[in-house]
Structure formats: C-alpha cells, structure tokens
mmCIF file with all atom_site columns, N, CA and C in Angstrom:
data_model
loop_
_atom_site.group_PDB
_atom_site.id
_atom_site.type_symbol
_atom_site.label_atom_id
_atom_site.label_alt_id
_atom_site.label_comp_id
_atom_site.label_asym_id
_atom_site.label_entity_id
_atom_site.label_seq_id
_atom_site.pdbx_PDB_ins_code
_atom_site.Cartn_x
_atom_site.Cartn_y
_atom_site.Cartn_z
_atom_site.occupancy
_atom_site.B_iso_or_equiv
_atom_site.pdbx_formal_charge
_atom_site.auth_seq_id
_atom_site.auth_comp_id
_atom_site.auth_asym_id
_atom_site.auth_atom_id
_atom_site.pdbx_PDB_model_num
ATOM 1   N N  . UNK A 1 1  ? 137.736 121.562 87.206 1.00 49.00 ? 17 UNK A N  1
ATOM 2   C CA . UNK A 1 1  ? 137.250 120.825 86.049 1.00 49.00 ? 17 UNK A CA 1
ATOM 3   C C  . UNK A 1 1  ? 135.958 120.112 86.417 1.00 49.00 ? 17 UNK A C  1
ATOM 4   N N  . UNK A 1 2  ? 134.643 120.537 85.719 1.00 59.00 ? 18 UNK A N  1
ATOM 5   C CA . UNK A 1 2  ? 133.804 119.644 85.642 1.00 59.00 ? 18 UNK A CA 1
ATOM 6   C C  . UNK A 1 2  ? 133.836 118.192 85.095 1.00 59.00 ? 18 UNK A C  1
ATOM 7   N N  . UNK A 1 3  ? 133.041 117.313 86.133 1.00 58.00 ? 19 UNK A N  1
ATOM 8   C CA . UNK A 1 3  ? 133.267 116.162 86.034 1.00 58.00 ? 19 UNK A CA 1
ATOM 9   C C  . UNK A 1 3  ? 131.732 115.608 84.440 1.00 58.00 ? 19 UNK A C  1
ATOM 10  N N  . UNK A 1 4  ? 132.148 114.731 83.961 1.00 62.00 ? 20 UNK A N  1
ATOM 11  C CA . UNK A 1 4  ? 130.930 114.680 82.779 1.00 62.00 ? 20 UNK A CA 1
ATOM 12  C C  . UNK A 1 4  ? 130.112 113.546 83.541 1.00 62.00 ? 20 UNK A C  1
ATOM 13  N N  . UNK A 1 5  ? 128.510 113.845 83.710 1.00 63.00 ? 21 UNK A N  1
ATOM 14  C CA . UNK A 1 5  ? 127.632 113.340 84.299 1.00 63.00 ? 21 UNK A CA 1
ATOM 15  C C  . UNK A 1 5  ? 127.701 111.722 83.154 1.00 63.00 ? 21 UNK A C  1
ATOM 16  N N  . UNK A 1 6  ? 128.042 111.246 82.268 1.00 69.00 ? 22 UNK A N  1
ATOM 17  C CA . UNK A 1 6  ? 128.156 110.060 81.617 1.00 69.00 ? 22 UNK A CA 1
ATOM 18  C C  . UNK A 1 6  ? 129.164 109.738 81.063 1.00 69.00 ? 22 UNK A C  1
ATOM 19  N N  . UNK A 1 7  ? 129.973 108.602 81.949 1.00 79.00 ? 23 UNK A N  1
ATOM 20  C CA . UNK A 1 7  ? 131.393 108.544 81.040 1.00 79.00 ? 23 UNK A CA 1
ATOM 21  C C  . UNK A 1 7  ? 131.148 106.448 80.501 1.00 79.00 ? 23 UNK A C  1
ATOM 22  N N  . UNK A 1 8  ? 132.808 106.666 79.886 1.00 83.00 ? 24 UNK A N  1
ATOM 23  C CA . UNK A 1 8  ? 132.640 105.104 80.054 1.00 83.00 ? 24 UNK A CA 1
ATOM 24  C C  . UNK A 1 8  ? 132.882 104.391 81.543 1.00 83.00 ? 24 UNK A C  1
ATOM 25  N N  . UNK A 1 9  ? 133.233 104.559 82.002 1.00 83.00 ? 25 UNK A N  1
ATOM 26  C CA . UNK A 1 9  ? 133.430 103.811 83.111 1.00 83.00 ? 25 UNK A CA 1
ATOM 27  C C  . UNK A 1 9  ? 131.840 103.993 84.035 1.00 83.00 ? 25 UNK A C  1
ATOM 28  N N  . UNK A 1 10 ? 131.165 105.083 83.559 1.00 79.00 ? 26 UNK A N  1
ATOM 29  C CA . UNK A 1 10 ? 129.248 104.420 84.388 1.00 79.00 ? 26 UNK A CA 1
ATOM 30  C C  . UNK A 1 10 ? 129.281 103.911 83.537 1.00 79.00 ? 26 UNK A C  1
ATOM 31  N N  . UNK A 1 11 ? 129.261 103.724 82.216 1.00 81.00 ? 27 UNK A N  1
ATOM 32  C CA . UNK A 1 11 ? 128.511 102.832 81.211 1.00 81.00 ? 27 UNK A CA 1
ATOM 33  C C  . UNK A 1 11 ? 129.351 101.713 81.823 1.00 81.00 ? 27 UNK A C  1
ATOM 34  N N  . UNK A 1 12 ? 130.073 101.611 82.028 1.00 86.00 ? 28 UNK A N  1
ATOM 35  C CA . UNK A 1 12 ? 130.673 100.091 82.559 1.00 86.00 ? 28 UNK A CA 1
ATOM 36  C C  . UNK A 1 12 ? 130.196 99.236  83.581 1.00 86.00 ? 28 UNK A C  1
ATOM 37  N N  . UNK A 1 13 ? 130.303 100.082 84.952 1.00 83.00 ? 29 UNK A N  1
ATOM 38  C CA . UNK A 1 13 ? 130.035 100.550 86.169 1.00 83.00 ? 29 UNK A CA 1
ATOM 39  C C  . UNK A 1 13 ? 128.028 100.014 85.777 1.00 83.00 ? 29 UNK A C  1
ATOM 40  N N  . UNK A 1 14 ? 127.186 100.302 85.153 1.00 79.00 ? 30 UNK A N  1
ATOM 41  C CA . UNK A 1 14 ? 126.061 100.414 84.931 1.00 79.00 ? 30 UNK A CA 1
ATOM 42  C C  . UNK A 1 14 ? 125.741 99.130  84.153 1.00 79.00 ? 30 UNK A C  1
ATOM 43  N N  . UNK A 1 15 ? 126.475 98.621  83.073 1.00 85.00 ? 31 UNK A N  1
ATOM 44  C CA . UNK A 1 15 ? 126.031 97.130  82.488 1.00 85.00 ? 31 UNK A CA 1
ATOM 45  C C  . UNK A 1 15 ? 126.644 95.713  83.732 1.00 85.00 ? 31 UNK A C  1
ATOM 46  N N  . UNK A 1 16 ? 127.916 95.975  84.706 1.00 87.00 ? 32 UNK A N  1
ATOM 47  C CA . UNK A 1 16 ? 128.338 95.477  85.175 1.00 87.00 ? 32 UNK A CA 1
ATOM 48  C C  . UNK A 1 16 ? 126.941 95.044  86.318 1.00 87.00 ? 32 UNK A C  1
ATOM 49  N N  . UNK A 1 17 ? 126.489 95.829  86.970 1.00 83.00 ? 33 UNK A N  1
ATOM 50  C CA . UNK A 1 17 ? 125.316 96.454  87.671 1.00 83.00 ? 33 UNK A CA 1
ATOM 51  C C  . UNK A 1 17 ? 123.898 94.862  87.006 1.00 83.00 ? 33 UNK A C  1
ATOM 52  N N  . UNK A 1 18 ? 123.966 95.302  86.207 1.00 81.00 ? 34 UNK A N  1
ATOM 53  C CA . UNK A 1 18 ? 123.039 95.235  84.799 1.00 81.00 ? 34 UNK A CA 1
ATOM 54  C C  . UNK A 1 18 ? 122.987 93.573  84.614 1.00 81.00 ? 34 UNK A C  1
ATOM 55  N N  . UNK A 1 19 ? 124.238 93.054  84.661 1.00 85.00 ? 35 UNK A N  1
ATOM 56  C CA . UNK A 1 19 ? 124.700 91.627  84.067 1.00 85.00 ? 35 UNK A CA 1
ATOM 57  C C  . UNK A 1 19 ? 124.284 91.002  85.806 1.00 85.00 ? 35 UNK A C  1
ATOM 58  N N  . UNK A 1 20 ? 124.713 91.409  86.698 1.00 85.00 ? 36 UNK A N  1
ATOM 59  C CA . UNK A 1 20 ? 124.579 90.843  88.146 1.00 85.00 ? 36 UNK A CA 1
ATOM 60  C C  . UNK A 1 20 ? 122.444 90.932  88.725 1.00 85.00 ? 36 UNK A C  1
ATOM 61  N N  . UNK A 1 21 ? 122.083 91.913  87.517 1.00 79.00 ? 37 UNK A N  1
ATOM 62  C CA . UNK A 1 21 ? 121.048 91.834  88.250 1.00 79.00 ? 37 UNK A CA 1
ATOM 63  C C  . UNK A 1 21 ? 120.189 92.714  89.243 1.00 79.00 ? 37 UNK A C  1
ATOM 64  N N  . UNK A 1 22 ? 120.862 94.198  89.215 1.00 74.00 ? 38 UNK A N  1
ATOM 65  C CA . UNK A 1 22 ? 120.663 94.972  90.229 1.00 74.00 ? 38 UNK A CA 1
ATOM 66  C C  . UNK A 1 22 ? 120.118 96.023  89.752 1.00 74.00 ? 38 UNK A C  1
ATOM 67  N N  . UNK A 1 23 ? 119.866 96.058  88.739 1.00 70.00 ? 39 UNK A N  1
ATOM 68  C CA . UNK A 1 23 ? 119.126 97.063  88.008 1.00 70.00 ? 39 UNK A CA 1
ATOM 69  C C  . UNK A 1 23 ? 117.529 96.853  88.021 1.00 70.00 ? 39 UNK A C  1
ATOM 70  N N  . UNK A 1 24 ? 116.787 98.054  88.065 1.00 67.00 ? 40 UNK A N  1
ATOM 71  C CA . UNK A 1 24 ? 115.464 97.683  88.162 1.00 67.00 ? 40 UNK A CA 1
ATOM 72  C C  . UNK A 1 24 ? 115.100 98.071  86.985 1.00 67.00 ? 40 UNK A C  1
ATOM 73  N N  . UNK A 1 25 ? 114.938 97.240  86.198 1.00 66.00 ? 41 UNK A N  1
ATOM 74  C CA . UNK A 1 25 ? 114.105 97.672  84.891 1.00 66.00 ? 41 UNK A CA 1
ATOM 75  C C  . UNK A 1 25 ? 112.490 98.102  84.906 1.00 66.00 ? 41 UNK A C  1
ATOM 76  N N  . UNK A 1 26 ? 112.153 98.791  84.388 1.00 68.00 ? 42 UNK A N  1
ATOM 77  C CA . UNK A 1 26 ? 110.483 99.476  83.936 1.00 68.00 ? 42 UNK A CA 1
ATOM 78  C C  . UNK A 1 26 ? 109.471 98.246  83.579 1.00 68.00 ? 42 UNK A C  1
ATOM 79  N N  . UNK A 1 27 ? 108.495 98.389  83.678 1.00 69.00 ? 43 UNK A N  1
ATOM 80  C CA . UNK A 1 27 ? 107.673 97.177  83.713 1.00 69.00 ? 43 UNK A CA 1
ATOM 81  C C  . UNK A 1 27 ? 107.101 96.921  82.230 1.00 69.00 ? 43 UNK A C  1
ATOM 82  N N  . UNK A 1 28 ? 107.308 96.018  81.730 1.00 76.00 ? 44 UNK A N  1
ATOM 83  C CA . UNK A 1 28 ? 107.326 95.970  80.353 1.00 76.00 ? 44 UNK A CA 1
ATOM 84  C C  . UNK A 1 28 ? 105.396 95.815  80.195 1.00 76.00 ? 44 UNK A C  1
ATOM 85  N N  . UNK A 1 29 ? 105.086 96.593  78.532 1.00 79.00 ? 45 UNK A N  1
ATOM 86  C CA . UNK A 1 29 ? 103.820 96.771  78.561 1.00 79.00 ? 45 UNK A CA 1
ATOM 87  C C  . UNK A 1 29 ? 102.757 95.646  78.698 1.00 79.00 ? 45 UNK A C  1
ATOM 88  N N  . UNK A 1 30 ? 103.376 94.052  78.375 1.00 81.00 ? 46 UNK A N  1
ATOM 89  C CA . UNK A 1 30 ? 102.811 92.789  79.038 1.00 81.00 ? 46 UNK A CA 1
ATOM 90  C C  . UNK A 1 30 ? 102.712 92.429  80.579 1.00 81.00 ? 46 UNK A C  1
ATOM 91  N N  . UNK A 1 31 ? 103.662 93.214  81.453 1.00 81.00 ? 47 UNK A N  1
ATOM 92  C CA . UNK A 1 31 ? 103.405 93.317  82.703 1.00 81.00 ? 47 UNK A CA 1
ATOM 93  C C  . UNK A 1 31 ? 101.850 93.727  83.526 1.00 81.00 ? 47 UNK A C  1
ATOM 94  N N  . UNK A 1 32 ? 101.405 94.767  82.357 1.00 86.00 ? 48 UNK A N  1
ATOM 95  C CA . UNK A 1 32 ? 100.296 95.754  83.174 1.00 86.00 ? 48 UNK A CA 1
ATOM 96  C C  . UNK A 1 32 ? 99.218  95.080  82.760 1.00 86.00 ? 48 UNK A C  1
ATOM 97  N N  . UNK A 1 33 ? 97.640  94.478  82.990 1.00 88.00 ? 49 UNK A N  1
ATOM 98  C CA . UNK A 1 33 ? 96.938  93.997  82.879 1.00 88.00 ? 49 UNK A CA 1
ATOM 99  C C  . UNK A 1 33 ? 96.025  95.145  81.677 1.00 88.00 ? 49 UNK A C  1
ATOM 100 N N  . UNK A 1 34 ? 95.471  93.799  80.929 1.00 87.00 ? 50 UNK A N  1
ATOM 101 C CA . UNK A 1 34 ? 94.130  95.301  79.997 1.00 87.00 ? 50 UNK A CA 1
ATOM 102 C C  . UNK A 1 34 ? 93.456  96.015  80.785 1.00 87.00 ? 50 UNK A C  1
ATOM 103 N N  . UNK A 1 35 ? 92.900  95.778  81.555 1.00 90.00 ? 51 UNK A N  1
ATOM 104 C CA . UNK A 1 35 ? 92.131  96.065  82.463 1.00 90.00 ? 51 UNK A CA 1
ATOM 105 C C  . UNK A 1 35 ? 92.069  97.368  83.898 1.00 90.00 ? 51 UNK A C  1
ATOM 106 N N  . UNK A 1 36 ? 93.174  97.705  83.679 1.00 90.00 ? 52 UNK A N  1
ATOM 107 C CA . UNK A 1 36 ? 94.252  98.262  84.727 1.00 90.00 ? 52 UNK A CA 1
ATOM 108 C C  . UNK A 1 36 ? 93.139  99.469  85.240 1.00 90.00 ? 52 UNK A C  1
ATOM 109 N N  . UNK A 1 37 ? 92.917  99.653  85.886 1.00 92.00 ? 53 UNK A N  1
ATOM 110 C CA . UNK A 1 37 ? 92.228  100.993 86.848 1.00 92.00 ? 53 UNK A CA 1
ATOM 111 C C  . UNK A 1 37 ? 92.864  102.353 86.288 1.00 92.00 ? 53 UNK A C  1
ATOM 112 N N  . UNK A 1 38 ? 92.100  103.319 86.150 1.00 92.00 ? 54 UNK A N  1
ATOM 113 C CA . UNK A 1 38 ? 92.612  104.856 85.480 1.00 92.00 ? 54 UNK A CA 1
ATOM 114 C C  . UNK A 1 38 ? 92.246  106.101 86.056 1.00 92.00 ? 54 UNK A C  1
ATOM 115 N N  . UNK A 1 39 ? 93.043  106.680 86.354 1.00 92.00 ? 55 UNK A N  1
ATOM 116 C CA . UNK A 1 39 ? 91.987  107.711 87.183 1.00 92.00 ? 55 UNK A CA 1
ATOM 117 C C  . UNK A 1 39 ? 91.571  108.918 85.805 1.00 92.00 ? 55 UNK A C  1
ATOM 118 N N  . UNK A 1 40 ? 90.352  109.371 86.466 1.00 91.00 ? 56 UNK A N  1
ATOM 119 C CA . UNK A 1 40 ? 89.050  110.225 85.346 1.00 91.00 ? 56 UNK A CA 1
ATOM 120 C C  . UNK A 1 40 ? 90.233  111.479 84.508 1.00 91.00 ? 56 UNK A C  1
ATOM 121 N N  . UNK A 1 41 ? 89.815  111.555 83.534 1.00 90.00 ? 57 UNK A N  1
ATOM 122 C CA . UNK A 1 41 ? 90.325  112.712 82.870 1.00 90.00 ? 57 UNK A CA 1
ATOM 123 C C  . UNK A 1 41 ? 91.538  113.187 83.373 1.00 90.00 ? 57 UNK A C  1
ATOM 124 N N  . UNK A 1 42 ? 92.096  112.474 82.821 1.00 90.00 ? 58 UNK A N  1
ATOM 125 C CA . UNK A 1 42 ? 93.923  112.509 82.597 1.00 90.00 ? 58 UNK A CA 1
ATOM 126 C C  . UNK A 1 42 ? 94.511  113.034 81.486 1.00 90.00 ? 58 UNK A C  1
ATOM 127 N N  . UNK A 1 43 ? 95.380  113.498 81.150 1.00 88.00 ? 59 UNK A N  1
ATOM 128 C CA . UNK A 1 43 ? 95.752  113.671 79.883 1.00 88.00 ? 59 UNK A CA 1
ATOM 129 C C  . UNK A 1 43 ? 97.076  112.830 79.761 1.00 88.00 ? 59 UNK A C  1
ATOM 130 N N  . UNK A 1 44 ? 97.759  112.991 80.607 1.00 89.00 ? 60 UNK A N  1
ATOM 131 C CA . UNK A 1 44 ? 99.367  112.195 80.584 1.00 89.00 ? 60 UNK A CA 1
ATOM 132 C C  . UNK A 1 44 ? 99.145  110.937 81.646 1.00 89.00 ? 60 UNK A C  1
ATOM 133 N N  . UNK A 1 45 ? 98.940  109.850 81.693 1.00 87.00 ? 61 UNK A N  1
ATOM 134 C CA . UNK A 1 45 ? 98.889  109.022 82.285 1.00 87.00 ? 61 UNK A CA 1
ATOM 135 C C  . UNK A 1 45 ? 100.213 108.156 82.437 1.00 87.00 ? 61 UNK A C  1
ATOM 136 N N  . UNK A 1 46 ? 100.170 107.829 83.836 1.00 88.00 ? 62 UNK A N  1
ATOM 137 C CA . UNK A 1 46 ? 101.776 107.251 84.274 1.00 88.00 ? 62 UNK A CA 1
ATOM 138 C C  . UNK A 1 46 ? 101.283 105.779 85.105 1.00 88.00 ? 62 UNK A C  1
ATOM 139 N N  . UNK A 1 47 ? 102.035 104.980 84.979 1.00 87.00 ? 63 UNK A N  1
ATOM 140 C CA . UNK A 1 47 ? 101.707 103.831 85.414 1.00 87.00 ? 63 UNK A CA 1
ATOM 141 C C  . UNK A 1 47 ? 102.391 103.687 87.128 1.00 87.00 ? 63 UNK A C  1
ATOM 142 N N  . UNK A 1 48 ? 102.015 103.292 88.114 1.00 85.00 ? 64 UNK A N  1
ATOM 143 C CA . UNK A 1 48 ? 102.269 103.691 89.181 1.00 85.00 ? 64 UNK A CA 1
ATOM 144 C C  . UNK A 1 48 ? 102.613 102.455 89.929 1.00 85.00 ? 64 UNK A C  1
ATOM 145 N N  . UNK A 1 49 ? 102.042 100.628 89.243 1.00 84.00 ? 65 UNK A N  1
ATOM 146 C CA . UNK A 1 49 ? 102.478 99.851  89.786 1.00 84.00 ? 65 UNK A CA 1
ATOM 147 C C  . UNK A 1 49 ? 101.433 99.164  90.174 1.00 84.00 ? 65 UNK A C  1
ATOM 148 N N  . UNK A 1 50 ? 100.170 99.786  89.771 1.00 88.00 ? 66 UNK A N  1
ATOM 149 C CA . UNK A 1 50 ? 98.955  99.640  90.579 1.00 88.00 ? 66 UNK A CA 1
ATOM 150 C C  . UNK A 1 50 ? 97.466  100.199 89.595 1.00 88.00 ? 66 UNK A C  1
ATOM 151 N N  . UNK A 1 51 ? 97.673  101.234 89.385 1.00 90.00 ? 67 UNK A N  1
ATOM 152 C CA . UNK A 1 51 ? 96.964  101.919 88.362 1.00 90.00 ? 67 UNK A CA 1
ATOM 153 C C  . UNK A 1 51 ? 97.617  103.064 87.849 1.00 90.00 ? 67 UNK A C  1
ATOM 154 N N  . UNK A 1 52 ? 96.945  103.439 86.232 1.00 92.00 ? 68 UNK A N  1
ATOM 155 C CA . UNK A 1 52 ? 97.464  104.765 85.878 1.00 92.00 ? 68 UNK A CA 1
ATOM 156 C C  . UNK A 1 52 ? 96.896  106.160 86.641 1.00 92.00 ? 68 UNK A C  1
ATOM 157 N N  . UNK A 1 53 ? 97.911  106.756 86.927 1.00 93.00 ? 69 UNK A N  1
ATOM 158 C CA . UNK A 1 53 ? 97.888  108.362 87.605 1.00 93.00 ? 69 UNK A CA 1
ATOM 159 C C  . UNK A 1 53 ? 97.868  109.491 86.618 1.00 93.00 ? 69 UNK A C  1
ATOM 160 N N  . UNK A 1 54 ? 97.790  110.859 87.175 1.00 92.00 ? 70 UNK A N  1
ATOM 161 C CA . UNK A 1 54 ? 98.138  111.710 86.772 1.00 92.00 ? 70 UNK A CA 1
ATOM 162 C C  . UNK A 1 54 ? 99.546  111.792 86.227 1.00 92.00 ? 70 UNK A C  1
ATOM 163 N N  . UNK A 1 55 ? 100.795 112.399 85.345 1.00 89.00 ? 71 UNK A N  1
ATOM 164 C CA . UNK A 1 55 ? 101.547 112.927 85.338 1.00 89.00 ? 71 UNK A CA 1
ATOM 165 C C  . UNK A 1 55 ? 102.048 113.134 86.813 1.00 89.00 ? 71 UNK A C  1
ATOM 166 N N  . UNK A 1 56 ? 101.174 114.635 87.099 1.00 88.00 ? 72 UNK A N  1
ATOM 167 C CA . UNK A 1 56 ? 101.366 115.211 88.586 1.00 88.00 ? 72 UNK A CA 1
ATOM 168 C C  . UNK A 1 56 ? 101.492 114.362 89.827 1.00 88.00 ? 72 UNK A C  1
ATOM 169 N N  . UNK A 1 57 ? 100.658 113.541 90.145 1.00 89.00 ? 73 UNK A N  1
ATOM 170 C CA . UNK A 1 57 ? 100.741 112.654 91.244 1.00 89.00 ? 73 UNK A CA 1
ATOM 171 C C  . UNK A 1 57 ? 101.578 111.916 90.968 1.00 89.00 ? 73 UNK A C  1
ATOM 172 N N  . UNK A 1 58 ? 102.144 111.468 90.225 1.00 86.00 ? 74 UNK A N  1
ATOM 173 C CA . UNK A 1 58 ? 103.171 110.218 89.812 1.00 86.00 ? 74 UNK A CA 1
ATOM 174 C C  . UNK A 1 58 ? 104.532 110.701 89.900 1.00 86.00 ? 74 UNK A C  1
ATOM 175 N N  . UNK A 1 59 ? 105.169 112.047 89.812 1.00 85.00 ? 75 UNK A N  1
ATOM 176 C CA . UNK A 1 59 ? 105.786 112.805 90.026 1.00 85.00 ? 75 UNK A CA 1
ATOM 177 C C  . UNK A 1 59 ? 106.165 113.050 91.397 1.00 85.00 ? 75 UNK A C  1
ATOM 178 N N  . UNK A 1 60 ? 104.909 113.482 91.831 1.00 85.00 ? 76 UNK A N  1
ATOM 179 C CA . UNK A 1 60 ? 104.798 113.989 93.274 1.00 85.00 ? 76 UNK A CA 1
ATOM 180 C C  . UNK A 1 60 ? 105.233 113.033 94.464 1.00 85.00 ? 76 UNK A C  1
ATOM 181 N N  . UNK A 1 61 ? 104.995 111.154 93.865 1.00 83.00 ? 77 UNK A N  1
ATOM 182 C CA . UNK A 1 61 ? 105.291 110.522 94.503 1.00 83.00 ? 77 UNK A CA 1
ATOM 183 C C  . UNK A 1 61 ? 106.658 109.503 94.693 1.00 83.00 ? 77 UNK A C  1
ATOM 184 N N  . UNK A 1 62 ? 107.420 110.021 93.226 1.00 75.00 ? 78 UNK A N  1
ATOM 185 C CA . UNK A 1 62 ? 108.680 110.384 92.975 1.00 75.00 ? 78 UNK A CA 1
ATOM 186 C C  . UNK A 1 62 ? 109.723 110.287 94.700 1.00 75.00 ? 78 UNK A C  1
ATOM 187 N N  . UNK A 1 63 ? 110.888 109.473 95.313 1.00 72.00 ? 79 UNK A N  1
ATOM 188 C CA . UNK A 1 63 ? 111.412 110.416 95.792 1.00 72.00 ? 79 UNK A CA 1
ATOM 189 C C  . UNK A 1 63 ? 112.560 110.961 95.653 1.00 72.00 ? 79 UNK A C  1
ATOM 190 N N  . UNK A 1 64 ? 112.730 112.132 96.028 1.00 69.00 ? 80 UNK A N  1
ATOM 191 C CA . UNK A 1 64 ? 113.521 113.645 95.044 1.00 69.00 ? 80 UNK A CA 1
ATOM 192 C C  . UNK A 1 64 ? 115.432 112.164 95.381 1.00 69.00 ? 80 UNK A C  1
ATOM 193 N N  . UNK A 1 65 ? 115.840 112.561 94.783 1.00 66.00 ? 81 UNK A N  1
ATOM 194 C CA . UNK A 1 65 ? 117.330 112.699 94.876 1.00 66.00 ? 81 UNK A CA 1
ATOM 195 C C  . UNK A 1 65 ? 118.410 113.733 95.411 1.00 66.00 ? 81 UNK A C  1
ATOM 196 N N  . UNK A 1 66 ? 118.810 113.543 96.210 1.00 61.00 ? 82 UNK A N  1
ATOM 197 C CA . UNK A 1 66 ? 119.443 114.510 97.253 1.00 61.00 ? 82 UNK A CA 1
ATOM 198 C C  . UNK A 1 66 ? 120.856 114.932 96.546 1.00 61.00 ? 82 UNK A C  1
ATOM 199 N N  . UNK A 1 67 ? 121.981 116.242 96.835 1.00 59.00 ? 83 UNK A N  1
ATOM 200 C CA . UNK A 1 67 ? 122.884 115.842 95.908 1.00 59.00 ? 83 UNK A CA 1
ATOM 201 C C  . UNK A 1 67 ? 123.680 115.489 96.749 1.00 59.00 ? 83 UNK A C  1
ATOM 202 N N  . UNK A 1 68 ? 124.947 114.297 96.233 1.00 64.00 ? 84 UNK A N  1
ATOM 203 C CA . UNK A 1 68 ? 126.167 114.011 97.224 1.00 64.00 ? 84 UNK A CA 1
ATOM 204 C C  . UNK A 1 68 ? 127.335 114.828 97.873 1.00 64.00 ? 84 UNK A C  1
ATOM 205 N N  . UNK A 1 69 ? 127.172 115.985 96.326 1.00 64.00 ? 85 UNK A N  1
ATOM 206 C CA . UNK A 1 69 ? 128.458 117.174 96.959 1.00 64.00 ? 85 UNK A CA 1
ATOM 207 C C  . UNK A 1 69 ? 127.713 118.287 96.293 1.00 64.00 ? 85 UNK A C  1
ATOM 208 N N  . UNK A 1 70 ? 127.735 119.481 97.303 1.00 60.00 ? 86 UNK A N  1
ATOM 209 C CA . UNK A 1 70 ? 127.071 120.721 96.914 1.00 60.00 ? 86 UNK A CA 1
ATOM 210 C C  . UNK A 1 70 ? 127.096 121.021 95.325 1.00 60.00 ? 86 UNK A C  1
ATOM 211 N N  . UNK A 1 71 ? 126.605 121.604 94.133 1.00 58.00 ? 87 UNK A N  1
ATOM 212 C CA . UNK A 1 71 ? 126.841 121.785 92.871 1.00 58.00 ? 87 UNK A CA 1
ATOM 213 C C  . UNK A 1 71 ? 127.456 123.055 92.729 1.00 58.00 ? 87 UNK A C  1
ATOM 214 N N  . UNK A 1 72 ? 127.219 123.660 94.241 1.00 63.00 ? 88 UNK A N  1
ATOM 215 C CA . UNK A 1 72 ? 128.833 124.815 94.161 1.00 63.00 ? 88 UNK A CA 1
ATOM 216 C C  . UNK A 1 72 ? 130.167 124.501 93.947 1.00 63.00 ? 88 UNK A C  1
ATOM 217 N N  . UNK A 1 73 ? 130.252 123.211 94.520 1.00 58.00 ? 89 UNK A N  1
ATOM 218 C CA . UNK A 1 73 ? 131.409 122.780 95.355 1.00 58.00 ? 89 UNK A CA 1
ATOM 219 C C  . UNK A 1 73 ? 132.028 122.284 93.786 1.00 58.00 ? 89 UNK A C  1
ATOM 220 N N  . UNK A 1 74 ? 131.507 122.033 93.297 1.00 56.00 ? 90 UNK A N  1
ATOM 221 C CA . UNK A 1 74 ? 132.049 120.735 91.464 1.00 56.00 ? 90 UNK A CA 1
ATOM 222 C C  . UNK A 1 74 ? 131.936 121.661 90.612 1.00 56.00 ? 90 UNK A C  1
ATOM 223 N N  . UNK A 1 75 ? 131.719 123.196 91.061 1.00 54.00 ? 91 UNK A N  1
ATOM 224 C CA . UNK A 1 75 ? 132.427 124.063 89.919 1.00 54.00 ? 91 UNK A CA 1
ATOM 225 C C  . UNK A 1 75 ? 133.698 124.384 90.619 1.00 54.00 ? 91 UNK A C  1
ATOM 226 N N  . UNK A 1 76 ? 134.929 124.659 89.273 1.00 51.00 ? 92 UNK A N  1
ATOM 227 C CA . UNK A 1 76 ? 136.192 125.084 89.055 1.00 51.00 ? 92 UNK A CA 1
ATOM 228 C C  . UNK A 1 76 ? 136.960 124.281 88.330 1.00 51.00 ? 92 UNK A C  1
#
C-alpha cells in the first residue's frame, strides 16, 4: 500500500511545527528592498536573499533532497 504524500497527521505534524516556530517562512514582499540588485535579461526572476537570479541559477542552487527509502521499496 502506498503511503499518501499529505495526510492529516503532516497537516498536524506541520502547524504543530508552525505554532513552535520552526518553520521557515518565504520572505514577505516588504522584506526585499525597492532597490534590490537584478541580474540583466531575465525572464523569470527568483529572489535569492540577496538579489534577483535567474530561474536557472536559483534552482541550481537549490539543495536536491535525497530520498529516505528507495521509491522501489514503497511500492506494493
């Protein structure tokens, strides 16, 4: 039996998280200065913490998530 990637108990598990404080929320759009540095001819611009990036580089600097149990293994 596949397990469902969102149940209630993360939603629980996740506001519980949430109420204590341990959650990192996204930087709200009053966070980022008018002024903010951009790099040239972008089309998708991503905010990086610092200045807006590419899409691609902002991605790239992403790091990946590993899985905990093979996704062979959590079929049956």
């Amino acid at each position: 039996m596949k397990i469902a990637p969102y149940s209630l108990a993360a939603l629980r598990e996740y506001r519980q998280r949430k109420e204590q404080g341990e959650v990192a929320s996204a930087p709200a759009l009053a966070d980022i200065p008018p002024d903010a540095p951009m790099e040239e001819s972008i089309v998708l611009g991503c905010w990086n913490g610092r200045a807006f990036v590419s899409w691609q580089k902002w991605l790239a600097s992403r790091p990946a998530a590993a899985f905990r149990v093979s996704p062979e293994d959590q079929d049956g």
